[in-house]
mmCIF file of C-alpha atoms and ligand atoms in Angstrom:
data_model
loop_
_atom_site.group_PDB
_atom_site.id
_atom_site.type_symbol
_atom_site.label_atom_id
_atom_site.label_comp_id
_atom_site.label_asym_id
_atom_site.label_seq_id
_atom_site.Cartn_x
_atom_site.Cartn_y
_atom_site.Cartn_z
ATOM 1 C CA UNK D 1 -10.416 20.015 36.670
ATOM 2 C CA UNK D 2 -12.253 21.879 34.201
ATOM 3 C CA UNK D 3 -15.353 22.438 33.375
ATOM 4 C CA UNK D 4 -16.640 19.634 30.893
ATOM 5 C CA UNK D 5 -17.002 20.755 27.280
ATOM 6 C CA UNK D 6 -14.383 23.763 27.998
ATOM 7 C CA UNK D 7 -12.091 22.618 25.228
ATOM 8 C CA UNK D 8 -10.360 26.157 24.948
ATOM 9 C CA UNK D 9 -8.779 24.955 28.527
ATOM 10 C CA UNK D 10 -7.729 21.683 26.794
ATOM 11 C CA UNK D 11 -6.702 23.566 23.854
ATOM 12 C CA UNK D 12 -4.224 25.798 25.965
ATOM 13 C CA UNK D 13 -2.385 22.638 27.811
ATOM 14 C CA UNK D 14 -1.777 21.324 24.487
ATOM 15 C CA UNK D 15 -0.220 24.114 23.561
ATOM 16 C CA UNK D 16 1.614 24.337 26.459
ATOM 17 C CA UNK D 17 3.147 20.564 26.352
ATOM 18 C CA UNK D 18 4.357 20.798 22.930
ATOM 19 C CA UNK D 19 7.965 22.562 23.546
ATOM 20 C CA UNK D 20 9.584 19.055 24.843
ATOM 21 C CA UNK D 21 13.144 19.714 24.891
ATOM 22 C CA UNK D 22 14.202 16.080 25.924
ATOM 23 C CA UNK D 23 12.190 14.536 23.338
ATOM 24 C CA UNK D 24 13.154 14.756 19.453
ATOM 25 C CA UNK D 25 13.842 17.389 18.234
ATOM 26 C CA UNK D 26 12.272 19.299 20.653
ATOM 27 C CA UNK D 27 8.641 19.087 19.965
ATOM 28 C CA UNK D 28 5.970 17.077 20.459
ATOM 29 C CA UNK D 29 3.987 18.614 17.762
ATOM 30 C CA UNK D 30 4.740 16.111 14.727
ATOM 31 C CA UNK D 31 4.065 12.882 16.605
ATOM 32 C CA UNK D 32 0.706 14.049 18.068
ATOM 33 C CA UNK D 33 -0.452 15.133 14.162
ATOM 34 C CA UNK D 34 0.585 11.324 13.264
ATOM 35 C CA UNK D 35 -1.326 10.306 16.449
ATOM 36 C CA UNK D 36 -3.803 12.205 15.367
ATOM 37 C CA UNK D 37 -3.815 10.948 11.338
ATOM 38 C CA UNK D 38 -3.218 7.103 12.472
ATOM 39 C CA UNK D 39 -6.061 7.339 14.562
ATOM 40 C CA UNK D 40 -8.275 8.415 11.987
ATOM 41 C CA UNK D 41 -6.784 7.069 8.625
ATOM 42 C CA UNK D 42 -8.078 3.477 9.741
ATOM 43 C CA UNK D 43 -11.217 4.135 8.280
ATOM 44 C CA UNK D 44 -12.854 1.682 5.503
ATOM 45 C CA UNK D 45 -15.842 3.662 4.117
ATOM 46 C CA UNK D 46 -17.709 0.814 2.792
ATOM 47 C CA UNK D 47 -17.887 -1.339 5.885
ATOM 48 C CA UNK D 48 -18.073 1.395 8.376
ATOM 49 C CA UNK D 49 -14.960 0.354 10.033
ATOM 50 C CA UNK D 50 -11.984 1.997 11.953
ATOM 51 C CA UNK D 51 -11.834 5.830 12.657
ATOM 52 C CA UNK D 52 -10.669 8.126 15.234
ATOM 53 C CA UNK D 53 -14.040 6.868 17.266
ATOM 54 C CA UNK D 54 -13.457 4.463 19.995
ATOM 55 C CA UNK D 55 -9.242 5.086 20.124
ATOM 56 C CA UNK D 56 -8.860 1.743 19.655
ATOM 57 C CA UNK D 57 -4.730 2.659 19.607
ATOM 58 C CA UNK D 58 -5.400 2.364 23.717
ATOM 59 C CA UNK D 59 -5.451 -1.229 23.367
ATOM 60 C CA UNK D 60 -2.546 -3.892 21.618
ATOM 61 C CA UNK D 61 -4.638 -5.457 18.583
ATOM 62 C CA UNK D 62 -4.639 -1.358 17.035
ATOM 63 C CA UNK D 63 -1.920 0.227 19.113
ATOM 64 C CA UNK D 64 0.583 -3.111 18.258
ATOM 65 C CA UNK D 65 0.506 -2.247 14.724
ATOM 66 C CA UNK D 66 3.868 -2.277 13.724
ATOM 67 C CA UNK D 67 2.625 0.865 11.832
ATOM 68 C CA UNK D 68 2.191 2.514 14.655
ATOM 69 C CA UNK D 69 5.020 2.141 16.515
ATOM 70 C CA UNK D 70 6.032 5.426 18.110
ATOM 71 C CA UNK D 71 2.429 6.385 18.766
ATOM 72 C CA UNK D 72 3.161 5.620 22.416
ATOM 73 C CA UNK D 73 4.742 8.622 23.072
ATOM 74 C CA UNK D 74 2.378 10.585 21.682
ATOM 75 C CA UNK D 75 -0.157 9.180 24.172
ATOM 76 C CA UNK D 76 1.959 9.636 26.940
ATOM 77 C CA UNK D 77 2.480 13.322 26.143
ATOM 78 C CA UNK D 78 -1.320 13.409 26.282
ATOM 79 C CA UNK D 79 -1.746 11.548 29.728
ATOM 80 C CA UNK D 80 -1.400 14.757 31.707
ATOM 81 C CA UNK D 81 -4.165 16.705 29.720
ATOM 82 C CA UNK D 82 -6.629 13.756 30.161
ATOM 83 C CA UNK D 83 -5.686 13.483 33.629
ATOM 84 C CA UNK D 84 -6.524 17.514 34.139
ATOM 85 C CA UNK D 85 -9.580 17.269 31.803
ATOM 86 C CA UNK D 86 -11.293 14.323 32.573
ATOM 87 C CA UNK D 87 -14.243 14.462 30.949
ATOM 88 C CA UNK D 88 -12.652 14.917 27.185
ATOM 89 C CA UNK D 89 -12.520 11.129 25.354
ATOM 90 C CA UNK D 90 -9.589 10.036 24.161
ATOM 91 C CA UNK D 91 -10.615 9.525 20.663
ATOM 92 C CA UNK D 92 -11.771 13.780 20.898
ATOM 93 C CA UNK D 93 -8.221 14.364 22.521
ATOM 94 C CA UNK D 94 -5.941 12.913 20.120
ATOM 95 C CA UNK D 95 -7.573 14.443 17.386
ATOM 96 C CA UNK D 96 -7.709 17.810 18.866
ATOM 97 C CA UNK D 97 -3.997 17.402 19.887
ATOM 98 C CA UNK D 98 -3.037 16.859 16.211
ATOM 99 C CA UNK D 99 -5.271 20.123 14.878
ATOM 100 C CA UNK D 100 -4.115 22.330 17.830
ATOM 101 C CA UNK D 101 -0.068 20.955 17.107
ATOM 102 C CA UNK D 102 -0.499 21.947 13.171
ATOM 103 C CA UNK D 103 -1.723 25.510 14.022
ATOM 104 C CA UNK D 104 0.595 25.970 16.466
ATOM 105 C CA UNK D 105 3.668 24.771 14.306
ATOM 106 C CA UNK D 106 2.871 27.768 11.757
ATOM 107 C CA UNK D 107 0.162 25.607 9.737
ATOM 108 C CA UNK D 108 -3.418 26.379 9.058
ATOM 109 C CA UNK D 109 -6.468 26.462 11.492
ATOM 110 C CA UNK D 110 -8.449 23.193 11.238
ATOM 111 C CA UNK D 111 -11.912 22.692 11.851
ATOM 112 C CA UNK D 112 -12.235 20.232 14.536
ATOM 113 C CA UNK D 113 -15.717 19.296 16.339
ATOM 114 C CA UNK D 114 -16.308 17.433 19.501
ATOM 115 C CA UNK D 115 -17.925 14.304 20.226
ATOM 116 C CA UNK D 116 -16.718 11.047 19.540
ATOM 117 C CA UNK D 117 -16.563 8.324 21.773
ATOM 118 C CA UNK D 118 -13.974 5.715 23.799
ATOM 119 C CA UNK D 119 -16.540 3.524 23.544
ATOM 120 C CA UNK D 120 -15.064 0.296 21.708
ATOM 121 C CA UNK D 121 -17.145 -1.660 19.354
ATOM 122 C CA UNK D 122 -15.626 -4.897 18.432
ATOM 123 C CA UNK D 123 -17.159 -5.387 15.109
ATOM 124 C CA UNK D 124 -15.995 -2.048 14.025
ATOM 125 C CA UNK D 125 -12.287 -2.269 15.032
ATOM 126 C CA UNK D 126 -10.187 -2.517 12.228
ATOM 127 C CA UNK D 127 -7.732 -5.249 11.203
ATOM 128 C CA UNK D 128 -4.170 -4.694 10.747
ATOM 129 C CA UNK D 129 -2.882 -3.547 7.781
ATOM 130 C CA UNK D 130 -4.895 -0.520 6.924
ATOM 131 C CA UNK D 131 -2.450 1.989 7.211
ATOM 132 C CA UNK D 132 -0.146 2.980 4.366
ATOM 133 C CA UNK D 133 3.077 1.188 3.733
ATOM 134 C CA UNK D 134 5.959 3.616 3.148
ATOM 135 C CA UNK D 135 7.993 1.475 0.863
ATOM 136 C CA UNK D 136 5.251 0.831 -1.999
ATOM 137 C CA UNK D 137 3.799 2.471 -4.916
ATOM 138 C CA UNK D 138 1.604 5.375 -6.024
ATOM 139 C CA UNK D 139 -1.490 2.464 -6.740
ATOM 140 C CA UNK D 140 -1.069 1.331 -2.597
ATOM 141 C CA UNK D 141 -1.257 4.733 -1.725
ATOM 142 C CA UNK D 142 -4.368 5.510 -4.042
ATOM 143 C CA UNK D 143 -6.189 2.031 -2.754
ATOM 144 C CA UNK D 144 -5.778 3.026 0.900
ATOM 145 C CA UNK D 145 -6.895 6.431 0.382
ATOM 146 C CA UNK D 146 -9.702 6.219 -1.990
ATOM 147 C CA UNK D 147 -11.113 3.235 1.001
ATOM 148 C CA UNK D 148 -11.134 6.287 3.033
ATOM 149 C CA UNK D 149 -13.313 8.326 0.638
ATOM 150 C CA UNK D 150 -10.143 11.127 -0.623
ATOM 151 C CA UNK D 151 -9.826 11.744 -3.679
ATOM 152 C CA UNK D 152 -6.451 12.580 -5.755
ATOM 153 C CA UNK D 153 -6.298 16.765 -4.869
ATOM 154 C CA UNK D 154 -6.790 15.493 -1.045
ATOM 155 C CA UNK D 155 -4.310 12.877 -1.056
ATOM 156 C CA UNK D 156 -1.407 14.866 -2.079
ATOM 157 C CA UNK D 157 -3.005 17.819 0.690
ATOM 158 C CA UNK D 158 -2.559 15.109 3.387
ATOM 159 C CA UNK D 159 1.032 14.153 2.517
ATOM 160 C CA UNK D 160 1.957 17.701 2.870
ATOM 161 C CA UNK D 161 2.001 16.580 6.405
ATOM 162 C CA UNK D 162 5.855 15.287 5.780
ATOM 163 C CA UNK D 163 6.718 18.767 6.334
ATOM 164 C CA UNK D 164 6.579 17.949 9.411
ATOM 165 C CA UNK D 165 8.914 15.562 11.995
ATOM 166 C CA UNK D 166 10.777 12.685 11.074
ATOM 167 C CA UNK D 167 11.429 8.635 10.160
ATOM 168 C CA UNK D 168 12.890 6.819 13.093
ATOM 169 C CA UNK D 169 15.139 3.519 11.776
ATOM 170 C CA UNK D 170 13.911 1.833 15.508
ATOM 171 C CA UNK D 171 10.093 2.867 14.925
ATOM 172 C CA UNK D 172 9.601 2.479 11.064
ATOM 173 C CA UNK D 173 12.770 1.663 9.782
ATOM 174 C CA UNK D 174 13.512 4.513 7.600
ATOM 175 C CA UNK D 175 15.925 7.317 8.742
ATOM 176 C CA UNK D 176 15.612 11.234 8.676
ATOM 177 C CA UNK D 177 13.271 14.206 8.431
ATOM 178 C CA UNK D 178 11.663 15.184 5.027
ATOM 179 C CA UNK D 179 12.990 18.887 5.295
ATOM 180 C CA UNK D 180 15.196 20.970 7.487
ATOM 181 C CA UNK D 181 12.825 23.001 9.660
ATOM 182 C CA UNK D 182 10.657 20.377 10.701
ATOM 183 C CA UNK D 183 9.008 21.232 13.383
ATOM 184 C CA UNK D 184 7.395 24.790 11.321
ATOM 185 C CA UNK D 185 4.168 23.562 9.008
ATOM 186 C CA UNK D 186 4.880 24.841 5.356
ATOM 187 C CA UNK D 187 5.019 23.684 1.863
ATOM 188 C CA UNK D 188 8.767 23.132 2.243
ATOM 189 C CA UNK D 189 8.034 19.361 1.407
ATOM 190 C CA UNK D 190 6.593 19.975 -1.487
ATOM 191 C CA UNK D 191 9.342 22.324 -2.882
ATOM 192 C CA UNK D 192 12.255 19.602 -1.619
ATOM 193 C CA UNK D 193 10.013 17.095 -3.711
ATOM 194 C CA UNK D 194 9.778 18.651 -6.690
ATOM 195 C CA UNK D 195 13.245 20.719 -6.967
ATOM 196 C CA UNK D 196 15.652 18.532 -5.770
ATOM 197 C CA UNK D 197 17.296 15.485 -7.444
ATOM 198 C CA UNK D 198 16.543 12.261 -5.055
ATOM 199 C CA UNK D 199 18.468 9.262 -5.153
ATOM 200 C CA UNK D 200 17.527 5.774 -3.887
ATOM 201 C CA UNK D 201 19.939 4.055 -0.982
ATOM 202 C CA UNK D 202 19.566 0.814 0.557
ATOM 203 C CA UNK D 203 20.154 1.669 4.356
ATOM 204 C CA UNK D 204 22.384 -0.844 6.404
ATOM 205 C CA UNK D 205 18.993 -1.979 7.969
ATOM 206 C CA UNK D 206 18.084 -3.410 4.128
ATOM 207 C CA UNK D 207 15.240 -0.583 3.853
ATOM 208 C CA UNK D 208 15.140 1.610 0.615
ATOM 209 C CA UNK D 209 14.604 5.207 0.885
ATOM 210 C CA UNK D 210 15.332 8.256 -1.125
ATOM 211 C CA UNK D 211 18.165 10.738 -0.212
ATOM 212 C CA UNK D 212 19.591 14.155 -1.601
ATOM 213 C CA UNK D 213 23.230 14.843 -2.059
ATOM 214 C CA UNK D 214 24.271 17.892 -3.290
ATOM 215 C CA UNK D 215 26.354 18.692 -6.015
ATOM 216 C CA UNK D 216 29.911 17.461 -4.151
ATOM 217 C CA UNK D 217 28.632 14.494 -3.172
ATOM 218 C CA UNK D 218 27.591 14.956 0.158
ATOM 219 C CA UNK D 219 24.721 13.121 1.319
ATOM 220 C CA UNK D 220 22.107 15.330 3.413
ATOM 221 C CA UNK D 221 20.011 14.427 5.775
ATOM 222 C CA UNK D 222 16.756 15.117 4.095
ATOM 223 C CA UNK D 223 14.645 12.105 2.730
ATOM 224 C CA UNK D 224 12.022 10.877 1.122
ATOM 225 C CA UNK D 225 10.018 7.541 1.116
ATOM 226 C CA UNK D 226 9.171 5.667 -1.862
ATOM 227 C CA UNK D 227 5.453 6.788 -1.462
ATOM 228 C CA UNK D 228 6.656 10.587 -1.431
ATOM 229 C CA UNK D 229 8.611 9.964 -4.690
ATOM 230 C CA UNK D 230 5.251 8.432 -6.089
ATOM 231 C CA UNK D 231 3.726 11.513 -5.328
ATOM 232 C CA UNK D 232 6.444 13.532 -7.845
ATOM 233 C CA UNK D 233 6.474 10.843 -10.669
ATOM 234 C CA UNK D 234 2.522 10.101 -11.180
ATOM 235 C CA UNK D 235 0.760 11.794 -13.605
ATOM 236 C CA UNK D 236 -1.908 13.297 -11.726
ATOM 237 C CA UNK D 237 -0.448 13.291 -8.263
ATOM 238 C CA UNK D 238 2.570 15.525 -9.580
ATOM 239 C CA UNK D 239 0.334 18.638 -10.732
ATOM 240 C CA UNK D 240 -0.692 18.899 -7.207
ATOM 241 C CA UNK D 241 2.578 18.864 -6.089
ATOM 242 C CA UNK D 242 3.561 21.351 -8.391
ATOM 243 C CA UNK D 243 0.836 23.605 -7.309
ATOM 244 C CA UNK D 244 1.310 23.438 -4.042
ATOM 245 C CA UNK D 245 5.041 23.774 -4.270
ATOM 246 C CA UNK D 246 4.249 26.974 -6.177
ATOM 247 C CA UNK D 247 1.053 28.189 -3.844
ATOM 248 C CA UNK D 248 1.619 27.735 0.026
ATOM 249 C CA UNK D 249 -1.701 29.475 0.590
ATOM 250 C CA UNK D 250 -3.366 26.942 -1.474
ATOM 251 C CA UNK D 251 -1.887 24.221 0.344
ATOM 252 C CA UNK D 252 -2.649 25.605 3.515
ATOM 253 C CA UNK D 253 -6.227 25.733 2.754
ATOM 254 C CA UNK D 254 -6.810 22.698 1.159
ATOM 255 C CA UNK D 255 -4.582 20.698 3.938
ATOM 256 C CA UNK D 256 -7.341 22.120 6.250
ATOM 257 C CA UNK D 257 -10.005 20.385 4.573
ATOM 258 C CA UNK D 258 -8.376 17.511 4.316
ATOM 259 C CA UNK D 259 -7.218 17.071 7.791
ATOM 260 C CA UNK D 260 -10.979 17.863 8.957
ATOM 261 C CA UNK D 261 -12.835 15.815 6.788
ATOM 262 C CA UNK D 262 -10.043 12.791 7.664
ATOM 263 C CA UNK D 263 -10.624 13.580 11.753
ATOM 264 C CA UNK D 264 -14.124 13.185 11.444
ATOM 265 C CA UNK D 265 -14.346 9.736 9.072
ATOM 266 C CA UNK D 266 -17.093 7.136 10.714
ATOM 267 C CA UNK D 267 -18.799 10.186 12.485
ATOM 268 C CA UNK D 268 -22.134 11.085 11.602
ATOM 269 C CA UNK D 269 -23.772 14.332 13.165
ATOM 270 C CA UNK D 270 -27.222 15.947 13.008
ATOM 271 C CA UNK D 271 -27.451 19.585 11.846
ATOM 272 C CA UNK D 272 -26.382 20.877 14.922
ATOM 273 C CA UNK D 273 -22.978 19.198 14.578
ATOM 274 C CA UNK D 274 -24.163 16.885 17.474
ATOM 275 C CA UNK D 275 -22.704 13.199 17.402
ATOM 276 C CA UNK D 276 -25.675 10.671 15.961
ATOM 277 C CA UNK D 277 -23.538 7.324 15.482
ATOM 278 C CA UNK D 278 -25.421 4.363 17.783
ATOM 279 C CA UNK D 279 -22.379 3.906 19.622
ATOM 280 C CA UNK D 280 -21.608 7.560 21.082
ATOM 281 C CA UNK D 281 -25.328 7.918 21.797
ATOM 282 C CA UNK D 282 -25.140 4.635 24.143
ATOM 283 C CA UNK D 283 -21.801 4.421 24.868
ATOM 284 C CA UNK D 284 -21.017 7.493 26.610
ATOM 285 C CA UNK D 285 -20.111 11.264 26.106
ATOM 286 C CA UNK D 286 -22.308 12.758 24.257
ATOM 287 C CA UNK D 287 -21.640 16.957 23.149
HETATM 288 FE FE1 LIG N 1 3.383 9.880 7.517
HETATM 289 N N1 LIG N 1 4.971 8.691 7.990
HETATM 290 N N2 LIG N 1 2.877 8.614 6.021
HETATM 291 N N3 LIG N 1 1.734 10.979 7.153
HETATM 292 N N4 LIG N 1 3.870 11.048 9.093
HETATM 293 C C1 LIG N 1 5.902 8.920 8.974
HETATM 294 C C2 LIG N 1 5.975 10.011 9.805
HETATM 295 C C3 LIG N 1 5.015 11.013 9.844
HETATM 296 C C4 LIG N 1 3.547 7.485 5.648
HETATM 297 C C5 LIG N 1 4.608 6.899 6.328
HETATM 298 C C6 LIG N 1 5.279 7.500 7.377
HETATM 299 C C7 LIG N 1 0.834 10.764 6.153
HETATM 300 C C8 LIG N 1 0.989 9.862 5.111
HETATM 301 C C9 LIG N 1 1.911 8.847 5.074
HETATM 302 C C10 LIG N 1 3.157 12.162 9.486
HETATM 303 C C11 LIG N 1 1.915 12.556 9.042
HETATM 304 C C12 LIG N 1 1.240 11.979 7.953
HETATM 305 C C13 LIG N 1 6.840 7.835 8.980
HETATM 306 C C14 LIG N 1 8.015 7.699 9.935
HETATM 307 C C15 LIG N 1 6.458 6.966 7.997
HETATM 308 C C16 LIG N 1 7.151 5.668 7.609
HETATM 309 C C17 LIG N 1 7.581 7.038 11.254
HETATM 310 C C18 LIG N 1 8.727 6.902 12.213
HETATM 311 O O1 LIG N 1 9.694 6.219 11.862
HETATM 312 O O2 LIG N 1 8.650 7.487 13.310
HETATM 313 C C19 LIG N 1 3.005 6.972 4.411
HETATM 314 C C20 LIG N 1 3.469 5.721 3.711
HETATM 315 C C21 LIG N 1 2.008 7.827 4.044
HETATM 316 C C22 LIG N 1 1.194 7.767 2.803
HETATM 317 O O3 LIG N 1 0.278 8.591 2.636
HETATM 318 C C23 LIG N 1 1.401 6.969 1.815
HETATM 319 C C24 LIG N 1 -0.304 11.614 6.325
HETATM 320 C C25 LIG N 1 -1.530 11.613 5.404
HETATM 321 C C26 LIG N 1 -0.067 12.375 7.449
HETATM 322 C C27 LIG N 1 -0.947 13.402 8.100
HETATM 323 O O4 LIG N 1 -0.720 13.823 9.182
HETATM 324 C C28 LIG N 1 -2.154 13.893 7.421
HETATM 325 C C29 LIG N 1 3.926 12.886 10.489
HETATM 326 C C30 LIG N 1 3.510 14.204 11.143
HETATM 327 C C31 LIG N 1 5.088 12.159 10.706
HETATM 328 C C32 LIG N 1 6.260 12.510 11.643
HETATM 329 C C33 LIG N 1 6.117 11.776 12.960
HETATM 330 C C34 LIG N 1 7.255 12.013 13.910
HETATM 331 O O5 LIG N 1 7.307 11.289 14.912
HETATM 332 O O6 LIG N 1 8.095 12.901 13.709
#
């Protein structure tokens, strides 16, 4: 066991559990950053609600979201590292897992701070339904975001994310990854988005998705969901994605940011980064 608050010894077994040759395609890394995101991107800013606090995903009202089907694995993978590391909450795990998987997939260092707690607050777990819904428009995605607190620049950041992993037709219903080297963080996404020509299919499963087929015919395997193709064909959303086709630096720096500020919604912290929310002070670790 390690010593408690020695997260560079958490960090490493992270790293080390991520090349998974049985599972996927052969990483764990993109299903512990949506771990990381779902856990997090529950958040209602007005009522104080959901968050990464409390990893409510541990128990069936959060974790049997049907929009978070697939999560499971994710916590699995983790099971060892908590078992080695006792002292780290699960709510601080998960969303270390997901910061230490992008960096170590070739994306950007994010910010990450300690702290939060498994303590589970009834009143402040969130209903169903929060989490975006793949097959809707650019105003869903706004209404769920902007209930987080993001604003347009960050909301386009986040979905950068697609760079990485893939749709499952038994966990989601759609089918494919969003690019071809998808377990290496870049702005490949963005450049698929905005350069190729996408065309919608109806899957045999009934669900609607978007597909490329190149210039015989051929369907490839890439894909994108209805709420990525929002991203290209709104207004403001598609400068973004423009610009961070164009700037991968850019992205990589503002996809930071975003992924911070989104793993520390519903945490509050005195100027010394310490945890001040009622329910980590009373309910248990405290950094
Ligand atoms: Fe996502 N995502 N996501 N996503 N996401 C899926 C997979 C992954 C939406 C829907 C889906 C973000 C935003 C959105 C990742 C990260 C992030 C799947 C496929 C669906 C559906 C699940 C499956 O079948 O296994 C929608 C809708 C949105 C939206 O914004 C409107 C954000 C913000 C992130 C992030 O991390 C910041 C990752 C990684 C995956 C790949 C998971 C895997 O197992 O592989």
């Amino acid at each position: 066991m390690s010593k408690p608050g020695n997260y560079e010894a958490v960090r490493k077994d992270i790293v080390k559990l991520l090349h998974q040759p049985e599972y996927d395609d052969g990483s764990a890394g993109p299903v512990l950053v949506r771990l990381a995101w779902h856990s997090a991107g529950t958040y209602d800013a007005e009522t104080d609600t959901g968050g990464s606090n409390g990893a409510g995903m541990r128990y069936e009202r959060e974790g049997g979201d049907p929009a978070n089907a697939g999560l499971q694995h994710a916590r699995v993978f983790l099971e060892p590292v908590k078992a080695a590391h006792p002292w780290i909450t699960y709510a601080d795990l998960w969303t270390l897992a997901g910061c230490v998987a992008v960096r170590e997939m070739g994306g950007p260092e994010i910010r990450w701070l300690p702290g939060r707690t498994d303590y589970v607050d009834d009143s402040k777990l969130p209903p169903r339904g929060r989490l975006p819904d793949g097959s809707k428009a650019a105003d869903h995605v706004r209404a769920v975001f902007y209930r987080m607190g993001f604003n347009d620049q960050e909301i386009v950041a986040l979905c950068g994310a697609h760079n990485l992993g893939r749709c499952h037709s038994d966990r989601s219903g759609f089918d494919g990854p969003w690019v071809n080297n998808l377990t290496r963080f870049s702005n490949q996404y963005f450049r698929l988005l905005a350069g190729l020509e996408w065309k919608l299919v109806t899957l045999p499963n009934g669900v609607k998705q978007w597909v490329y087929e190149d210039e015989d015919g051929i369907s490839e395997r890439l894909m994108m969901l209805p709420t990525d193709i929002a991203l290209r064909d709104d207004p403001v959303f598609c400068e973004w994605v423009d610009s961070y086709a164009e700037d991968k630096e850019l992205f990589f720096e503002d996809f930071a940011k975003a992924f911070a500020k989104l793993m520390e919604l519903g945490i509050t912290r005195d100027a010394r980064g310490r945890v001040t929310n009622a329910d980590n002070v009373k309910g248990g670790y405290h950094s």
